[in-house]
Amino acid sequence: MEDKKIDQNVKNDQLNPFKAEHSDKKLTTDQGIKLTNTDDSLKAGQRGPTLLEDFHLREKITHFDHERIPERVVHARGSGAHGFFQVYESMQEYTKAKFLQDPSVKTPVFVRFSAVVGSRGSADTVRDVRGFATKFYTEDGNYDLVGNNMPVFFIQDAIKFPDMVHAIKPEPDWEVPQASSAHDTFWDFVVNTPETAHTVMWLMSDRGIPRSFRMMEGFGVNTFRFVNAQGKARFVKFHWKPLLGVHSLVWDEAQKLSGKNPDFHRRDLWDAINEGNYPEYEFGVQMVEEADEFKYGFDILDPTKFWPEEMIPVKIIGKMTLNRNVDNFFSETEQVAFCPANVVPGIDFSDDPLLQGRLFSYLDTQLSRLGGPNFHEIPINRPVAPIHNNQRDGIHRATIDQGKVSYFPNSLASNCPMPASAEENGYQHYAEKVGGEKVRARSESFRDHFSQATLFWNSMSPAEKKHIVDAFRFEVGNVMDKQIRQRVVELFNNVDNTLAQQIAMGIGATPPASGASGNTAYSPAVSQMNTIKTAATRKVAILAENGFNAAQITKIIDFLRGAKVCFEIVSKELGTIKSMDNSELAVGKSYLTTASVNYDAVFIPGGQDSANAMMNQGDTLNFIHEAYKHAKAIGAVNEGVNVVAACQIKGVTVVASNDSRVMSEAGFVEAKNASDLTEFCNKFLDAVAQHRHWQRAES
Ligand code: HDE
């Protein structure tokens, strides 16, 4: 398809003047003076005192002293990538937003994924909501869609946000725990704020521990408006749907990754883009006619409610592809500044009281984080649309505005820059009719805090329900105050009595005899069981030692490559290993430098010597056992099956007489002899695509 108008290179070009390339260059000071030495300070005599006149020493240390800026007050930990967006068909009927009109236009985007609670250096895989913020550099100016990976939020009114964040952040006296909601103050806030119940259900579900940013949905959460050229408005909610489906880690795996690979999500995104496995997300909108505002059993302005897809379908209107990693984390990912108030003509706000507070907060927070009002001039924040106004000066102003006139109206510059008319696509706020008395109050229509929490619970598969109960038991089990524990049980008894009983049994609280039951509403779209399943871009560990069967490994590697599945050879030591017929294979990782939690599946080839070595290797047995426990696909061929047998996994029957071995557990795939290999590879890929095999007894 031919690129028209704004091409992703436009944004690249725009960054170019700011890019610094240092290869083949001489070292200089910030003033451009070439330096001869950067290892020794200037001294009076070799062992003498350092001289104040050493401008290089002073400059180098001063700059270093000021390298840090305040981290984001929430969403401090994040990872970003560049890409582009294309609409599938013109949305002219619904919105005049230019970037949603022409399928041939590629609009450049920058996306920052994040966790909410932890500090900038915290682990990626903690249980948390994830941010999914997108900046569209459109020809009409920047449009920011600042969303999360869950469609609902903890609170209904922005005025409660500081309280909510103070409660979930590390406790202020001892700054513990880091990046975790499993502590007293968070659950104290929850039991005293019943509107949190629905989002807490999502947080305790598998959505709280995504497998990858590439396998995560995004939601605008707040209700916005589309406005078309005729001025007709509709309420909208925005969605991102990943083409790889929505998948999660298991809690034990997430916790282990926090130690073994705290950058798990960041690496995953970086590697995928470098390998050409570009993350893709379809863009969807749900639309509600103004006449239907009160038609649903919930208030469409309430951010603790989502619009079930079965009730209000998601219209898929375009696709975003992330195809370029950042050049510099600080300059781009750290300095990018999103703001839900950055909208373009054709997109407008609703009266959602959470949204209204957000519209203020984001610009305000950048003033302290990025140090002043000129952060829009930082390359990553610059629109591709031109900027013309009378805003001037301020710290770190980069633009050199020409002329004497910095006011409006004026005659000296013929009234320029002058306001644009509606025909020239000047932004016109939607003329919503408002009325009412000034009150500090909550709408009655926001009162129901439990129906959708129940709907969410009802929509979960048995495995997902078990994970939710386990998550509650972990989180609330870490609450010291017994009263709060009991009150959590009572609060969630309003969601579902069975859920409350199961939580209670795990945390030493009293199970309520009766409670919510009988509401059978459900939404299949929210269960991850019903998501897209593909083996593509998943990662398989191939375990092998000297004496492995090279033909088998070659075959499986061909298959994996063909299906765009990633793999790594894992062995006792780094270097190379030799096959039965003396061919060599480079080892990617040793048991010391990796762990089963870094992979989606395990493959064990045949080869008697290789299998014998592995059967006597605790690291290998532990690796396979852990992959089993985390419900991952396990494939083995010939003698490789004996290695699995040596793990003594409950439920895996291996009868080792002749060639009649049987691995009977879900997600186990075996080939008894080489002629079965093609069938084996197909079955193995299918098992990998399933993501996890929850039917297993231990998962
Ligand atoms: Fe944010 N939020 N938020 N938030 N939020 C910030 O802005 C805030 C909310 C979200 O990658 C801050 O630049 C208030 C909902 C994302 O840079 C801050 C309220 C949703 C990011 C802020 C909310 C979000 C932020 C901190 C309640 C999902 C990271 C740093 C009224 C729709 C953006 C910053 C990035 C960041 C305020 C609630 C998403 C303080 C007051 C709901 C993805 O301005």
PDB file of C-alpha atoms and ligand atoms in Angstrom, residues 72-75 112 114 131-133 146-148 153 155 158 161 219-222 336 338 354 357-358 361-362 365-366 369, ligand 1:
ATOM      1  CA  ARG A  72       6.537   9.390  37.215  1.00  0.00           C
ATOM      2  CA  VAL A  73       4.387   9.515  40.353  1.00  0.00           C
ATOM      3  CA  VAL A  74       2.582   6.456  38.964  1.00  0.00           C
ATOM      4  CA  HIS A  75       3.559   4.310  35.954  1.00  0.00           C
ATOM      5  CA  ARG A 112       4.743   3.330  26.266  1.00  0.00           C
ATOM      6  CA  SER A 114       4.064   0.456  31.987  1.00  0.00           C
ATOM      7  CA  GLY A 131      -0.462   1.151  31.220  1.00  0.00           C
ATOM      8  CA  PHE A 132      -0.865   1.204  27.444  1.00  0.00           C
ATOM      9  CA  ALA A 133      -0.297   4.786  26.322  1.00  0.00           C
ATOM     10  CA  VAL A 146      -3.628   6.929  27.543  1.00  0.00           C
ATOM     11  CA  GLY A 147      -5.117   3.575  28.449  1.00  0.00           C
ATOM     12  CA  ASN A 148      -4.647   0.529  30.646  1.00  0.00           C
ATOM     13  CA  PHE A 153     -10.676   1.612  37.142  1.00  0.00           C
ATOM     14  CA  ILE A 155     -12.413   4.674  41.630  1.00  0.00           C
ATOM     15  CA  ALA A 158     -10.498  11.782  40.282  1.00  0.00           C
ATOM     16  CA  PHE A 161      -6.885   9.215  43.078  1.00  0.00           C
ATOM     17  CA  PHE A 219      -8.571   0.017  26.917  1.00  0.00           C
ATOM     18  CA  GLY A 220      -9.200   3.751  26.962  1.00  0.00           C
ATOM     19  CA  VAL A 221     -11.287   3.083  30.134  1.00  0.00           C
ATOM     20  CA  ASN A 222     -12.936   6.497  30.154  1.00  0.00           C
ATOM     21  CA  VAL A 336       7.648  11.104  26.600  1.00  0.00           C
ATOM     22  CA  PHE A 338       1.211  11.735  27.552  1.00  0.00           C
ATOM     23  CA  LEU A 354     -12.496  10.426  36.544  1.00  0.00           C
ATOM     24  CA  GLY A 357      -9.570  15.043  36.723  1.00  0.00           C
ATOM     25  CA  ARG A 358      -7.167  13.283  34.399  1.00  0.00           C
ATOM     26  CA  SER A 361      -3.357  16.006  36.064  1.00  0.00           C
ATOM     27  CA  TYR A 362      -1.108  14.919  33.216  1.00  0.00           C
ATOM     28  CA  THR A 365       2.660  16.426  36.562  1.00  0.00           C
ATOM     29  CA  GLN A 366       5.006  17.044  33.604  1.00  0.00           C
ATOM     30  CA  ARG A 369       8.787  15.792  36.151  1.00  0.00           C
TER      31      ARG A 369
HETATM   32 FE1  HDE B   1      -3.091   8.048  34.936  1.00  0.00          FE
HETATM   33  N1  HDE B   1      -1.596   9.298  35.481  1.00  0.00           N
HETATM   34  N2  HDE B   1      -4.313   8.940  36.276  1.00  0.00           N
HETATM   35  N3  HDE B   1      -4.566   6.686  34.563  1.00  0.00           N
HETATM   36  N4  HDE B   1      -1.891   7.096  33.689  1.00  0.00           N
HETATM   37  C1  HDE B   1      -0.335   9.277  35.014  1.00  0.00           C
HETATM   38  O1  HDE B   1       0.852  11.165  34.315  1.00  0.00           O
HETATM   39  C2  HDE B   1      -4.082  10.132  36.849  1.00  0.00           C
HETATM   40  C3  HDE B   1      -5.811   6.671  35.087  1.00  0.00           C
HETATM   41  C4  HDE B   1      -2.226   6.105  32.811  1.00  0.00           C
HETATM   42  O2  HDE B   1       3.461   5.994  29.989  1.00  0.00           O
HETATM   43  C5  HDE B   1       0.485  10.443  35.462  1.00  0.00           C
HETATM   44  O3  HDE B   1       2.662  11.507  32.998  1.00  0.00           O
HETATM   45  C6  HDE B   1      -5.232  10.555  37.594  1.00  0.00           C
HETATM   46  C7  HDE B   1      -6.689   5.826  34.323  1.00  0.00           C
HETATM   47  C8  HDE B   1      -1.075   5.683  32.062  1.00  0.00           C
HETATM   48  O4  HDE B   1       3.852   8.065  30.593  1.00  0.00           O
HETATM   49  C9  HDE B   1      -0.503  11.270  36.279  1.00  0.00           C
HETATM   50  C10 HDE B   1      -6.148   9.551  37.451  1.00  0.00           C
HETATM   51  C11 HDE B   1      -5.912   5.330  33.325  1.00  0.00           C
HETATM   52  C12 HDE B   1      -0.027   6.475  32.518  1.00  0.00           C
HETATM   53  C13 HDE B   1      -1.762  10.433  36.198  1.00  0.00           C
HETATM   54  C14 HDE B   1      -5.569   8.553  36.624  1.00  0.00           C
HETATM   55  C15 HDE B   1      -4.592   5.868  33.478  1.00  0.00           C
HETATM   56  C16 HDE B   1      -0.575   7.353  33.526  1.00  0.00           C
HETATM   57  C17 HDE B   1       1.790  10.105  36.098  1.00  0.00           C
HETATM   58  C18 HDE B   1      -7.516   9.451  38.073  1.00  0.00           C
HETATM   59  C19 HDE B   1      -6.317   4.343  32.225  1.00  0.00           C
HETATM   60  C20 HDE B   1       1.428   6.418  32.084  1.00  0.00           C
HETATM   61  C21 HDE B   1       2.863  10.400  35.070  1.00  0.00           C
HETATM   62  C22 HDE B   1      -8.344  10.511  37.781  1.00  0.00           C
HETATM   63  C23 HDE B   1      -7.265   4.879  31.308  1.00  0.00           C
HETATM   64  C24 HDE B   1       1.688   7.266  30.888  1.00  0.00           C
HETATM   65  C25 HDE B   1       2.168  11.071  34.007  1.00  0.00           C
HETATM   66  C26 HDE B   1       3.115   7.101  30.450  1.00  0.00           C
HETATM   67  C27 HDE B   1       0.164   8.329  34.190  1.00  0.00           C
HETATM   68  C28 HDE B   1      -2.892  10.832  36.767  1.00  0.00           C
HETATM   69  C29 HDE B   1      -6.230   7.339  36.302  1.00  0.00           C
HETATM   70  C30 HDE B   1      -3.520   5.515  32.600  1.00  0.00           C
HETATM   71  C31 HDE B   1      -0.118  11.581  37.698  1.00  0.00           C
HETATM   72  C32 HDE B   1      -5.349  11.836  38.384  1.00  0.00           C
HETATM   73  C33 HDE B   1      -8.179   5.572  34.563  1.00  0.00           C
HETATM   74  C34 HDE B   1      -1.009   4.597  31.010  1.00  0.00           C
HETATM   75  O5  HDE B   1      -0.738  12.526  35.713  1.00  0.00           O
END
